[in-house]
mmCIF file of N, CA and C in Angstrom:
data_model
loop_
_atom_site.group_PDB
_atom_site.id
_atom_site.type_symbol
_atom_site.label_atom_id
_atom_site.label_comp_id
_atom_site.label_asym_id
_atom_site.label_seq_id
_atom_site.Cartn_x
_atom_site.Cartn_y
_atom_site.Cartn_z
ATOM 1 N N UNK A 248 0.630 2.609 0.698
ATOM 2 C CA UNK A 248 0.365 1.230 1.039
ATOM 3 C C UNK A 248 -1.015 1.124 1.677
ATOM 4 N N UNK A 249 -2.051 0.240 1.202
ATOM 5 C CA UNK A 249 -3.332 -0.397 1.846
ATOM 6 C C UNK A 249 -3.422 -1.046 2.821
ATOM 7 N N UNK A 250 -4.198 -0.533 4.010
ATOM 8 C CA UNK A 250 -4.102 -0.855 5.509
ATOM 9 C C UNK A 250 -5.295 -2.436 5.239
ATOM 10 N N UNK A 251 -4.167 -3.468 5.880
ATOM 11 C CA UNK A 251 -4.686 -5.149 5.903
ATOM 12 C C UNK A 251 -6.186 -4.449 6.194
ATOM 13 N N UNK A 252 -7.039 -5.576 5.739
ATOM 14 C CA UNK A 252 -8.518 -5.492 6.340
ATOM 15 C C UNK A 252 -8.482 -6.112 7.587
ATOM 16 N N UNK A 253 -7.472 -7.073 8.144
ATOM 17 C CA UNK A 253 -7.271 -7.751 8.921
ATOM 18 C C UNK A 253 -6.942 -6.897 10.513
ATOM 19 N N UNK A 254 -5.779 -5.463 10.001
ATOM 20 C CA UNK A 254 -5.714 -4.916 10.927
ATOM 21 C C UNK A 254 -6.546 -3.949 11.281
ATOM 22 N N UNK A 255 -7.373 -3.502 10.290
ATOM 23 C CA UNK A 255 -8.309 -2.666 10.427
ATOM 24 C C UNK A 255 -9.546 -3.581 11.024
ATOM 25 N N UNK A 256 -10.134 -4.433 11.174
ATOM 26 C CA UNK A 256 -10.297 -5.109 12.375
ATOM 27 C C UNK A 256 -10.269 -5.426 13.366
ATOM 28 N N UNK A 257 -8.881 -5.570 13.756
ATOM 29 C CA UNK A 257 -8.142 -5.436 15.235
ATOM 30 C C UNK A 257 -8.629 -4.026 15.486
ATOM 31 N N UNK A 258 -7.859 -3.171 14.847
ATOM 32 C CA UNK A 258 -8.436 -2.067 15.387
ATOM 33 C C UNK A 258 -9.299 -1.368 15.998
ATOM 34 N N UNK A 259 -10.342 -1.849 14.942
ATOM 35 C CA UNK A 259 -12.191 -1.711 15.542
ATOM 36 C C UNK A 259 -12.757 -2.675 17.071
ATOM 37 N N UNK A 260 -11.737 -3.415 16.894
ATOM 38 C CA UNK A 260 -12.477 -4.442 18.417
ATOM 39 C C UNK A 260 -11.540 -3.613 18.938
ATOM 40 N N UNK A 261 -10.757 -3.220 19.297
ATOM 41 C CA UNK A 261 -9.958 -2.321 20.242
ATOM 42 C C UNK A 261 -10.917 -1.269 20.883
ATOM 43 N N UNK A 262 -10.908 -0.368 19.566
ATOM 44 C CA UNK A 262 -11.852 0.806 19.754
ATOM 45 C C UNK A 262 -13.816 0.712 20.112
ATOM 46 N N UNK A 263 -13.753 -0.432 20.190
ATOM 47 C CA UNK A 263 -15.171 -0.835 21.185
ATOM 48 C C UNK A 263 -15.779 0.171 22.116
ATOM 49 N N UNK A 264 -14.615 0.086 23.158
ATOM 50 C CA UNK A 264 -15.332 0.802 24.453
ATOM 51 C C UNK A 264 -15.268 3.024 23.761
ATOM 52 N N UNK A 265 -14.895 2.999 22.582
ATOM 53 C CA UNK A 265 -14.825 4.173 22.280
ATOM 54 C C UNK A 265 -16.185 4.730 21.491
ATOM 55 N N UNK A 266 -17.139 3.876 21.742
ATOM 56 C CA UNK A 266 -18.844 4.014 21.246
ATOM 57 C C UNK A 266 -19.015 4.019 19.936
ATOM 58 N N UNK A 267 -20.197 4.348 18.890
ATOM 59 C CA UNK A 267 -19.898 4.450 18.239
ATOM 60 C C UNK A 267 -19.761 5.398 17.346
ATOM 61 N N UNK A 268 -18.383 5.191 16.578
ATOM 62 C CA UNK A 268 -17.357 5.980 15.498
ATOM 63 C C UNK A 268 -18.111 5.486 13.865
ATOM 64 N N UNK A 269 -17.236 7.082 13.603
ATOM 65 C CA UNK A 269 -17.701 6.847 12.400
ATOM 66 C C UNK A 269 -16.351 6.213 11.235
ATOM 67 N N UNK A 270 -16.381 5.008 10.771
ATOM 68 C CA UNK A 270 -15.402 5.091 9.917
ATOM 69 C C UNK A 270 -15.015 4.721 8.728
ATOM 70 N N UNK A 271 -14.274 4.463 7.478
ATOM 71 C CA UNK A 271 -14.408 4.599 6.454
ATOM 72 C C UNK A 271 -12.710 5.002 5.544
ATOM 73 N N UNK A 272 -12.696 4.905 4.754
ATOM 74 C CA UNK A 272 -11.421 5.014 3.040
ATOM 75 C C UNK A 272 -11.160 6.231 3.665
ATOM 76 N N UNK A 273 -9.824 6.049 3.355
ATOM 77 C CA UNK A 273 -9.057 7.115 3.701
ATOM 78 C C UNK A 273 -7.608 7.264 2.691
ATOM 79 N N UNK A 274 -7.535 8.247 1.448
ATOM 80 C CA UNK A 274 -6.743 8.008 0.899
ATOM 81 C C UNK A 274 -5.693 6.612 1.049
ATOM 82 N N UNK A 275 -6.368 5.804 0.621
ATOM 83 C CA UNK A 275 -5.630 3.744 0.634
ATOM 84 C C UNK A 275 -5.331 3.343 2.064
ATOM 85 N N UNK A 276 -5.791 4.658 2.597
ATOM 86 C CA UNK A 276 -5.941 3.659 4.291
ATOM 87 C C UNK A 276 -7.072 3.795 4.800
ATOM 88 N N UNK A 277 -7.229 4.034 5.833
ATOM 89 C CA UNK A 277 -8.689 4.045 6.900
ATOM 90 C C UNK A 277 -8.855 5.510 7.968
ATOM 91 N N UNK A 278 -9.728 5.580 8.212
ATOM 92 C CA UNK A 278 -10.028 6.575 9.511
ATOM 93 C C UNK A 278 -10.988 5.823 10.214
ATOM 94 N N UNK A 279 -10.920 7.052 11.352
ATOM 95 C CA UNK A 279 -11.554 6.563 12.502
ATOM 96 C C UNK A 279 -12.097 8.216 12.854
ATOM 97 N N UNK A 280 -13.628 8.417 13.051
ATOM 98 C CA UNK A 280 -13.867 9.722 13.347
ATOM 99 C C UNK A 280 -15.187 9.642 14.860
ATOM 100 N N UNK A 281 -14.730 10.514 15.665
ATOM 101 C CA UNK A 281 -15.572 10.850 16.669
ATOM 102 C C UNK A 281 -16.724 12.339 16.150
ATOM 103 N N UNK A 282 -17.836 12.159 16.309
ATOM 104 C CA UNK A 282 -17.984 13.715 16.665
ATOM 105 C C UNK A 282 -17.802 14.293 15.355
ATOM 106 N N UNK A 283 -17.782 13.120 14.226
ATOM 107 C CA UNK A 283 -17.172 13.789 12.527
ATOM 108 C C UNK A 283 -15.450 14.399 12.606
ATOM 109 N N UNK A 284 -14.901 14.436 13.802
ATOM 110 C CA UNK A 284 -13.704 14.631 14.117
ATOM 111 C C UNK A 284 -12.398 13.428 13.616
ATOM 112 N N UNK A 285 -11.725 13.396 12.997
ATOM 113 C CA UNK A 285 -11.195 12.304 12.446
ATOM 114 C C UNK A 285 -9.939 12.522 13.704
ATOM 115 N N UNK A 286 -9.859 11.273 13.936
ATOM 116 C CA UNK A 286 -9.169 11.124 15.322
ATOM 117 C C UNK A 286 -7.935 10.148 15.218
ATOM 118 N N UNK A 287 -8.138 9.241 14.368
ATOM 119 C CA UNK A 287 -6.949 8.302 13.901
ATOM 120 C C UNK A 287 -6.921 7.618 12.678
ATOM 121 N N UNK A 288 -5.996 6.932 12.312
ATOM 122 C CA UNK A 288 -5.932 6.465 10.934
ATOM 123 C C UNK A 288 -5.066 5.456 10.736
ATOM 124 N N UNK A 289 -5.457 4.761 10.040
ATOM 125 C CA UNK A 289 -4.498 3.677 9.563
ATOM 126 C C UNK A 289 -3.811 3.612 7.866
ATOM 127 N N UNK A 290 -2.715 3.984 7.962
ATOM 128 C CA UNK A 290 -1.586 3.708 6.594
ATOM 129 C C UNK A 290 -0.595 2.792 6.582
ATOM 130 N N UNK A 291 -0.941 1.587 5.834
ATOM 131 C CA UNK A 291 -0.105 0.878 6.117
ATOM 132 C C UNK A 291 -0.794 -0.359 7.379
ATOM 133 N N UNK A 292 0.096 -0.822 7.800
ATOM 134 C CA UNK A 292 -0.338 -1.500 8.879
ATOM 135 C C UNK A 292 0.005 -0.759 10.456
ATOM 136 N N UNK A 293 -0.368 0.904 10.124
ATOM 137 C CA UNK A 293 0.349 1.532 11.375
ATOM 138 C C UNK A 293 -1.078 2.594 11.489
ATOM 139 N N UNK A 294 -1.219 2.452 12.858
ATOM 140 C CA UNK A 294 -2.057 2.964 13.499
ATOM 141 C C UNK A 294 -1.903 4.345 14.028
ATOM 142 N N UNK A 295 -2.561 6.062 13.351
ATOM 143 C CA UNK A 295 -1.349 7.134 13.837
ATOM 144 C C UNK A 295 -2.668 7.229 14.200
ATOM 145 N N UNK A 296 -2.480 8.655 15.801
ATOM 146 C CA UNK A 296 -3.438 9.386 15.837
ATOM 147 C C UNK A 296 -3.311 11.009 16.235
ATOM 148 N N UNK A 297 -3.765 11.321 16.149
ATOM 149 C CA UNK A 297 -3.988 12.869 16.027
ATOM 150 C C UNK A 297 -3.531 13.271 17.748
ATOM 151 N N UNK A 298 -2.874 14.073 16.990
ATOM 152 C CA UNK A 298 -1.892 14.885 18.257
ATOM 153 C C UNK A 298 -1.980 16.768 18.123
ATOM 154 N N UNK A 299 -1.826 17.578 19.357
ATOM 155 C CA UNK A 299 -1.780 18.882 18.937
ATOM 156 C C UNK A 299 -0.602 19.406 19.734
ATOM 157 N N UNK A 300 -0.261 20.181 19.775
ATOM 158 C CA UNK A 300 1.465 20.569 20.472
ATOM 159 C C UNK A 300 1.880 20.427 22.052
ATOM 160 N N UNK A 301 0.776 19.940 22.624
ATOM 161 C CA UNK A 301 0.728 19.287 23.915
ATOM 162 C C UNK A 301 1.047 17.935 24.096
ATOM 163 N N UNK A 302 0.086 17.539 23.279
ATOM 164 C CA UNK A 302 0.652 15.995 23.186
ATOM 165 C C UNK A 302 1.515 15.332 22.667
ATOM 166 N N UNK A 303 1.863 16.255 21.514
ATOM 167 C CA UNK A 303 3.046 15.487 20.551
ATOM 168 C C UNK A 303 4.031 15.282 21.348
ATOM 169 N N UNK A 304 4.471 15.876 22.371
ATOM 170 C CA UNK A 304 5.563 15.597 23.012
ATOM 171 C C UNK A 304 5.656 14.498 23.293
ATOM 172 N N UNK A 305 4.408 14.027 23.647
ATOM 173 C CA UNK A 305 4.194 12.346 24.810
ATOM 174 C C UNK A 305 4.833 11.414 23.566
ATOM 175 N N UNK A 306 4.668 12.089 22.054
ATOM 176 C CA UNK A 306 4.451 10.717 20.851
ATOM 177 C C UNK A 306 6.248 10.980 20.805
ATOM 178 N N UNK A 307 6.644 12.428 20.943
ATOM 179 C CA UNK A 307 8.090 12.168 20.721
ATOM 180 C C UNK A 307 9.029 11.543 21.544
ATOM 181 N N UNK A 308 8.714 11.707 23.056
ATOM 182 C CA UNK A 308 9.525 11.078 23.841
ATOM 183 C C UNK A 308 9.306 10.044 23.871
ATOM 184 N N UNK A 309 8.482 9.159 23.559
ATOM 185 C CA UNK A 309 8.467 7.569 23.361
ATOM 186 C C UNK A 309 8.991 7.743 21.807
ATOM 187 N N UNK A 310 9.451 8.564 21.003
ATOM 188 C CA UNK A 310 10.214 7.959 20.039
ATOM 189 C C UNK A 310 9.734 7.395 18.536
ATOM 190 N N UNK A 311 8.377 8.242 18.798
ATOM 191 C CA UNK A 311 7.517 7.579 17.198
ATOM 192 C C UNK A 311 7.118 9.010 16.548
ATOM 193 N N UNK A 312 6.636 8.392 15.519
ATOM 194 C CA UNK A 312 6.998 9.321 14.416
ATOM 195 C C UNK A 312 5.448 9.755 13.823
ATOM 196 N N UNK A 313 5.797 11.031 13.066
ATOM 197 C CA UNK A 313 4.911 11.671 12.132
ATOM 198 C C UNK A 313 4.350 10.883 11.103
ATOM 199 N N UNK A 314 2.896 10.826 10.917
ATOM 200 C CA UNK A 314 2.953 10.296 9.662
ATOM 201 C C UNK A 314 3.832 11.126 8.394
ATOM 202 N N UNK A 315 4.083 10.544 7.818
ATOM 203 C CA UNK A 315 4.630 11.133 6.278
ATOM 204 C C UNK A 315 4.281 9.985 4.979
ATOM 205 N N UNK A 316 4.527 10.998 3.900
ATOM 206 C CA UNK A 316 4.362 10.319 2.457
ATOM 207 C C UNK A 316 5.443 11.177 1.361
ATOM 208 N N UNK A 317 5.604 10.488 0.747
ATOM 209 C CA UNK A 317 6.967 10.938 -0.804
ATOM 210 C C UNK A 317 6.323 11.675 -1.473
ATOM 211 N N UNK A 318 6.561 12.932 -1.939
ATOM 212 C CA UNK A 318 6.099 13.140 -3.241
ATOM 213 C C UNK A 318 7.444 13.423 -4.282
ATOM 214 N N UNK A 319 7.357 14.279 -5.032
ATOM 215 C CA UNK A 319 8.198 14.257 -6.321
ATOM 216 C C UNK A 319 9.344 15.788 -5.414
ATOM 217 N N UNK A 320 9.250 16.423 -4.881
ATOM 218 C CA UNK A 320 9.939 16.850 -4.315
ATOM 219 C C UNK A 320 10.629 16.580 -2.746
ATOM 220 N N UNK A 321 10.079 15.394 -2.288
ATOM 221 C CA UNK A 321 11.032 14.912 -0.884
ATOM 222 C C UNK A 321 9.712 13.983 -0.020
ATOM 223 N N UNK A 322 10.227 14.197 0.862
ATOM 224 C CA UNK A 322 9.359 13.452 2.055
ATOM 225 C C UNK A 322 8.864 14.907 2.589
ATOM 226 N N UNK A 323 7.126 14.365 3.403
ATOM 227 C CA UNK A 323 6.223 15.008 3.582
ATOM 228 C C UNK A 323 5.668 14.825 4.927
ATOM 229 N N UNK A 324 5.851 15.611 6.020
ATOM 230 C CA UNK A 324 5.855 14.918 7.400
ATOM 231 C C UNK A 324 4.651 15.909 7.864
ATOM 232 N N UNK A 325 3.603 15.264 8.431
ATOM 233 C CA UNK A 325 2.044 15.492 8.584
ATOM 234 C C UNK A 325 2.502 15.128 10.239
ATOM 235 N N UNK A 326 2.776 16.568 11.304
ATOM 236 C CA UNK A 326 2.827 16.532 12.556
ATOM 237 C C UNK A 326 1.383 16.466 13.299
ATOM 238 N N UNK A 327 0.877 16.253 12.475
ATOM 239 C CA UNK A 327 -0.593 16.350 13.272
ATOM 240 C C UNK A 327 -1.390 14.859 13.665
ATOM 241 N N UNK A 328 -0.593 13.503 13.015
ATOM 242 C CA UNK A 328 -1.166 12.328 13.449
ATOM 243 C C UNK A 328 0.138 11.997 13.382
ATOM 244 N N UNK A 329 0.453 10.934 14.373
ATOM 245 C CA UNK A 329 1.547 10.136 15.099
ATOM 246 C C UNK A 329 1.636 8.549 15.360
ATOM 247 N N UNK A 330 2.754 7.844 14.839
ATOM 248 C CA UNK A 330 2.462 6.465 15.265
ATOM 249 C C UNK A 330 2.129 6.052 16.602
ATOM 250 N N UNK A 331 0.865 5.083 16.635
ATOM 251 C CA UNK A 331 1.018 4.625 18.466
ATOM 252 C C UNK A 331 1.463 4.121 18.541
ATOM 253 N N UNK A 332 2.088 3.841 19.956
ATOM 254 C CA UNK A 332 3.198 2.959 20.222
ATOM 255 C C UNK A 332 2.229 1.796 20.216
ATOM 256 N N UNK A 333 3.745 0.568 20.116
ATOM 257 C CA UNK A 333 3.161 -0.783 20.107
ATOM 258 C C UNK A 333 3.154 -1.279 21.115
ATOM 259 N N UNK A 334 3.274 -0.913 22.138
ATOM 260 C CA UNK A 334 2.779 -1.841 23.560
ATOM 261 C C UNK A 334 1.455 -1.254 23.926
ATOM 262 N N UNK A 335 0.318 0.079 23.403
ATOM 263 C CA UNK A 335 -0.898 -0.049 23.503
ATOM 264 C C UNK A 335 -1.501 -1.345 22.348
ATOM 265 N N UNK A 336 -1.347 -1.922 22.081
ATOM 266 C CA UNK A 336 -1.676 -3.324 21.212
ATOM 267 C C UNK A 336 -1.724 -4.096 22.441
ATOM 268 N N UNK A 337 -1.341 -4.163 23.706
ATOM 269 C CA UNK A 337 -1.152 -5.288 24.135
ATOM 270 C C UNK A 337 -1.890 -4.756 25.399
ATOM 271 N N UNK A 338 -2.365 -3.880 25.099
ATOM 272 C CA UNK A 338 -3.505 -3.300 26.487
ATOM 273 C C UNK A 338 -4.546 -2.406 26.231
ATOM 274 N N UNK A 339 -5.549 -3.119 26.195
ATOM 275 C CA UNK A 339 -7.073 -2.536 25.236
ATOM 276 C C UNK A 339 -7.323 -0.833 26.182
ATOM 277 N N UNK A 340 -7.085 -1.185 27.617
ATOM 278 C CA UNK A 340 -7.476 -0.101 28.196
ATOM 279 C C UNK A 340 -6.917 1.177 27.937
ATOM 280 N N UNK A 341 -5.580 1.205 28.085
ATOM 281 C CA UNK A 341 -4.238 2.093 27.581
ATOM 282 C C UNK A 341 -4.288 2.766 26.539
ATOM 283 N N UNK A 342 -4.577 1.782 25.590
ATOM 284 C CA UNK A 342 -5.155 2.216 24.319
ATOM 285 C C UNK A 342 -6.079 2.875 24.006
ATOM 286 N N UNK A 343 -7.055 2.860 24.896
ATOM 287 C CA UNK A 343 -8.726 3.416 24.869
ATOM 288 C C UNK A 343 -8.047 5.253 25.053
ATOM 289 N N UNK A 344 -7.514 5.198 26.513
ATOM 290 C CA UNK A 344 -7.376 6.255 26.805
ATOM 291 C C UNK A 344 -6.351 7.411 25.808
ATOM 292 N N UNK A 345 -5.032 6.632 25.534
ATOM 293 C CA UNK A 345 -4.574 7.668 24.230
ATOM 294 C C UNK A 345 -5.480 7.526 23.139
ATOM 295 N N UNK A 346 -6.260 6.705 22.474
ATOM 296 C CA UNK A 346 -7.600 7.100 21.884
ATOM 297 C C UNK A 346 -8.484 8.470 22.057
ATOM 298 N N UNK A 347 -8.961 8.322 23.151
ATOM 299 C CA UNK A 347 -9.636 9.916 23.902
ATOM 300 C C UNK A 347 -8.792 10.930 23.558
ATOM 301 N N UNK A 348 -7.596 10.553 24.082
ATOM 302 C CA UNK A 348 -6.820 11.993 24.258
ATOM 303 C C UNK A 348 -7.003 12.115 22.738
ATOM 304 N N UNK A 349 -6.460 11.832 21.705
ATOM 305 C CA UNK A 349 -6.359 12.020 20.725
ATOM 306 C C UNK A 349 -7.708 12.741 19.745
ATOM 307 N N UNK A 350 -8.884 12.084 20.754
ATOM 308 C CA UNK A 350 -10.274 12.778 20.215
ATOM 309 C C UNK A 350 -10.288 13.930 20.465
ATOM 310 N N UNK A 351 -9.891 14.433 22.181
ATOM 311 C CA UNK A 351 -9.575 15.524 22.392
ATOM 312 C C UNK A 351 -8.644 16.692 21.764
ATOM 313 N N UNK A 352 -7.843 15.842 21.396
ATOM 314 C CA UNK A 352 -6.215 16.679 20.710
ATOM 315 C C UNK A 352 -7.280 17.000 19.086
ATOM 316 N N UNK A 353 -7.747 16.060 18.481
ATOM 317 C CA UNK A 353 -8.805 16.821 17.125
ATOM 318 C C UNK A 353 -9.557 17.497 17.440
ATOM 319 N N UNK A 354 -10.363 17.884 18.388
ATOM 320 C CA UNK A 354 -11.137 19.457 18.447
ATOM 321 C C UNK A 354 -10.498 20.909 18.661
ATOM 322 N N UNK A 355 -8.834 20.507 18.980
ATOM 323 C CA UNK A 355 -8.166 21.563 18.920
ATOM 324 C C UNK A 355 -7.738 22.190 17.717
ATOM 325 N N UNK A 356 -8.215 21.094 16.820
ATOM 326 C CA UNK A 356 -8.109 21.913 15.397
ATOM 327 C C UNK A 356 -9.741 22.533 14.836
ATOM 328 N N UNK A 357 -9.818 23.184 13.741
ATOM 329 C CA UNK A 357 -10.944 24.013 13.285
ATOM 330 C C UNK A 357 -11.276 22.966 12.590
#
């Protein structure tokens, strides 16, 4: 599914105080990259971001999920970006900061 241009908008005024990113198509959705570090993404109208085994916890105990996609043998669960929750939508600052973390959580990969 193709991420609205509408929310990919929102998004970008969100990510303001996060300087500037580089971003751009992302297999029919969007990214968001720090540092050439791809840090979050949009599929769909859902905003995941990059998590490493420290943080994922924070994304599981609030209860959100892996990105995933179908292929011809099952569902495909990509632990490495995570839905944000939806009450950072309703607080630019909050948001900023699991933003960071998440920039941080992508340099823990190669």
């Amino acid at each position: 599914m193709s991420a609205s241009p509408e929310f990919i908008e929102y998004v970008k005024e969100l990510f303001e105080p996060l300087g500037n990113l580089k971003e751009g198509k992302f297999f029919g959705g969007f990214s968001f990259k720090s540092d050439n570090r791809q840090f979050a993404m949009i599929m769909g109208n859902t905003l995941y971001f990059c998590v490493n085994d420290i943080t994922r916890m924070k994304y599981e105990k609030n209860d959100m999920e892996p990105f995933s996609y179908t292929t011809k043998k099952g569902i495909v669960k990509v632990k490495k970006y995570y839905s944000a929750p939806e009450e950072l939508f309703e607080n630019q600052e909050k948001l900023v900061v699991w933003a960071k973390e998440a920039i941080d959580s992508a340099y823990s990969y190669k």
